[in-house]
Steps between C-alpha positions, in 0.01 A plus 500: 500500500629840406513749781458869434754718671419847627560773245798729569261790469310385806421836668648601829154596617394139450799388705384726778151359474624139525702593803199661658295187448776266612537645849219537748449854619621633831227763534146457613385531140717270284421695184669811643845338516730465198782250551797636310870427542740798497642396162151482352410839645814648345414347162158664518661839565371522855684743726425572865553784742482500882199674648588826671260686724369814333545695821879459512769699326323743270195542281633551147344571164218713642342731239542867592447846355723804550301802619576848628410573864189714501659778705778538240272566203339826384260576217562841342179648360411814307413769759270681258339446162723621220745429219831317546760723337810310614587152630829459684503134606429156356437158651812347652670834563651582839378833637566722801246658729380830352622416148269619224310210345266700279374852440129577485332809350163561664248785473373385839837588650460861396157508663631362830793744500267796435262387773788462744638846429157653551446302821842605628419865434170462684681335792756783517224760488307322776816484712557876464134572582525283810815680616329838456184389684705361790666840539165680478353265759787572739430872460131438572387627163323182374292240673625147577245353257674672207836361615360148515355540149842612373668201663249262336550659157878476533484133603274411207725679250811329638337155473397567138854604410657196669257269319598634158867497600470130583327439167791663319749294701319179402514610137876548535489876443659765718270716706730801534536802274240676294573348158287233332642195321298266276724195552586281795772240541399147605786380724622171644380458861798284603831353387430187299434341163216576260309172471221626274475809280179570311567872438536605134592842366201675349236294674219660699435357845238547766576581862620196701599307184788264589813600308785313671563232761823556694638250751802436717639156417697433815384296679258286298238250607430147389145365507551124529238229456570211739297180551285516811670183629831688513375830638509383862876438475583836340567768758554874481870575481580188293763548229369535144698449179413511129606229257764619253549831681712646777197675647426413861278617780277394785140393544297782656146364486323163479143536379210340684261477203515176297406522133205269442614410148873436537508434877794738535590772747653834399834577661669840484877538508714814517793478259793724596804359318582424137207698359660589165359182343145558627230701326147585619249256354764233437404136571770301681548182704572556868662282763397555862683348794256279692501446875591139589228285648509163671276339238170329551307580814222311669215455256684681221726359229820673400505684168758403239617673184550296182502568124158516340600215267522266801124521564253293295121506500288189518122502553511854636773416754860626498771235539879477522722193458711433810798267449530194722817303566613178666383158385204641309625800301253706305272802522195554717224719355419729792203739519579863585318828546617796290535811717602743227763595245840660551646593164579179311440290812191380680434473874361167616418331827390152597496273803702235314781741406819523699790742484788386275290230336603461134226612259507450124543834321584370150365203307172548685290435190657153461424421864143621459454277194634196682290583805180533297565168325580326828185639658294372209660156521442484874136590448458229238665244729266594782197458275619156385521377856 
């Protein structure tokens, strides 16, 4: 009788399946164990990595956005309606406090100046009338009622003049002298960098139209999105770094609100060093030093950080493949709970997980295929009995 020999192209996945069927399982559910020798695992491209608690070392790869602290930013608006006759700054330009950013010609400015000059004259006249009436009252020539009326008139005139003087100051015009000018300079309110510039020569603008945004860029803030499972181990004062940059700083705030969609918490860090490579609005990856923790506590499993590729889904449940050793080498499919994402990694927990246990991080698809086939075979064997 001729015997057929196995084809050289016999797949490695089939080898894994035969091994899985040849050895009884060590776990409670036999179908969740894949018997696989180290050499076979290597041939399938399976690589493992020890489990490390997510709350040790640092939380890396956290998405973050560079922002300007709110107290370091100013919006420069048109003080009056008018025509922009000159623009002296563009976006990205460094400016000094008081530097001219634009020049605005406004008929309304002439009106305010004229009103102020008239109010000032009325205030001066009221002051002189009050001084005369005070002298007349001392000499007994006028009644006290007239003196009180003079004092009230002088106070009202002075208030009207101060009000128009303040209006001129807001517009950026000088309140002294008797000359009128139709133009006003729009100046930088602080030393900084022009982040936005919407002013254009020849354009007409209304009062309070935003023309420039000027900000101081030292220090800067980072708004970091961290998984809620990690937030409890991130403390104010923790060191913060940015991948691929020399920028560094410290955590200044850990948010309490958890985003319902992403299950993340917003962290805020103050970046003081290496800011030349950072720009407002830039998206970066941040690393935050995490406070060490003992691990699992009573009634709570420790949280571990592994690559997303190490987690597989089966029937709505997340699983990882934990390597076993000794007389029965292989991989145990272990259910886990996903606590959130951290960059390219995922945070998982599970009562069957232990620190430093080796988990498959590559070749996971081959293990899943062998596991599914073994589970099917085990189900068929159970039905036959």
